[in-house]
């Protein structure tokens, strides 16, 4: 009797929980959908591809990646972080090649996930990631300033920045351009101010409110600004052909594929770490999430769509809207599919300048302005890596800039790890005890030998104490042993005596003994 009663109570509780979860997930899916539409369309326009391809990537991110294990709360779709790279790839290799690039990057992500390499992305320097996002933000803002004025942006980050003065003079001389700037600037202003109206922000997401208001103003005033062009979702989808795969033999194409895979994976996994801090549910399995992202990008590549990543804006909105399971992100993909199929004409009402305003705001949020001050006070080396990565991305491109940042981070770590300094104390016996402290590597060896030589020239009897060394590599050990032997010989020639370097019980010269030169 008790067991039967327990089963009934358990079934009732399970049904109540299921209904509560479905209600919460349904509401959250609508919120994410309303955010995803303007962002997906805007990212597609900024990437130089048909707007429908942004929606296709969002649909795949919801219906496929949303169903797969990994992270239960984060939402995938087209991301502003890859906009610059996609734009350059489409300009360099053409729209037809985009599917091959994304498909191959997806397969590479699948391989990395199956090989359980997901956790290694957590070892990437945070300063490099922040510099990468800042560089993307700078180039994205520079490019979208042209779209704000309904003008064509030049290629390359430096060219975009260099042409801003000409853009300003041309805009001031054109009434139509000024109208477009007003629309885009107004959109960005709404995005900044909207969160301060808490009641409205709870009902309507900021991007949707900003784009809807801009669209309404343009329609009512009949402003002469460019609008989004729509071809239809089936016409926009262009699966890659056999000839397109031949491009994979080109060195530049392979570099772009690697950049797609690494940057999309890093952004997704960093987003997962951030989203995990927002909820108390099951945390992300990084390898499974990498497989899910790879599967999504593989399908996006087959459809010729934009690459996907996990997007922190949509993911955090999903959590804050009360989502409890992965059903919310799957439903958001369903709403995107319904919208793209039944209401594509609604996109033609949206002014391009409004989407540019959304992306200028998104680009600005990628730049870690507030963090630079405290970071400069505590870790100036990290600021150097961040700024170097940002500048390198603007001057070259995203892939090369990230490589420069990673090399800079490795050099900084090696330099800081090899920090070493010398302390001297004169003993009652008249011997100058030289204590070497820190981590002695080949990077600091020239300075270390110079200081020892300076002490030797003073005619002192020296004793080297290495017990303060936390690490000493083979180059330093060999150099110190040679120096001690030379110093001992010079003292013998002058009438003194000396010993070579002491070693530990293993004879490997670890920093546990003393090197004596008398």
PDB file of C-alpha atoms in Angstrom, residues 1 62 91 96 110 179 229 258 271 287 299 319 334 347 396-397 426 450 455:
ATOM      1  CA  UNK A   1       0.000   0.000   0.000  1.00  0.00           C
ATOM      2  CA  UNK A  62      18.727  25.200 -32.298  1.00  0.00           C
ATOM      3  CA  UNK A  91      35.748  38.455 -50.298  1.00  0.00           C
ATOM      4  CA  UNK A  96      30.503  29.297 -52.953  1.00  0.00           C
ATOM      5  CA  UNK A 110      34.418  16.778 -34.433  1.00  0.00           C
ATOM      6  CA  UNK A 179      19.461  60.113 -42.445  1.00  0.00           C
ATOM      7  CA  UNK A 229      17.334  42.461 -49.405  1.00  0.00           C
ATOM      8  CA  UNK A 258      42.030  26.276 -39.080  1.00  0.00           C
ATOM      9  CA  UNK A 271      31.045  30.938 -23.476  1.00  0.00           C
ATOM     10  CA  UNK A 287      34.512  17.439 -25.292  1.00  0.00           C
ATOM     11  CA  UNK A 299      25.633  20.699 -41.379  1.00  0.00           C
ATOM     12  CA  UNK A 319      19.333  31.395 -18.494  1.00  0.00           C
ATOM     13  CA  UNK A 334      11.710  25.975 -34.389  1.00  0.00           C
ATOM     14  CA  UNK A 347      13.033  41.304 -43.160  1.00  0.00           C
ATOM     15  CA  UNK A 396      47.015  41.823 -40.428  1.00  0.00           C
ATOM     16  CA  UNK A 397      43.984  39.577 -40.037  1.00  0.00           C
ATOM     17  CA  UNK A 426      79.830  38.784   3.285  1.00  0.00           C
ATOM     18  CA  UNK A 450      77.452  39.337 -16.385  1.00  0.00           C
ATOM     19  CA  UNK A 455      81.729  40.216  -8.736  1.00  0.00           C
TER      20      UNK A 455
END
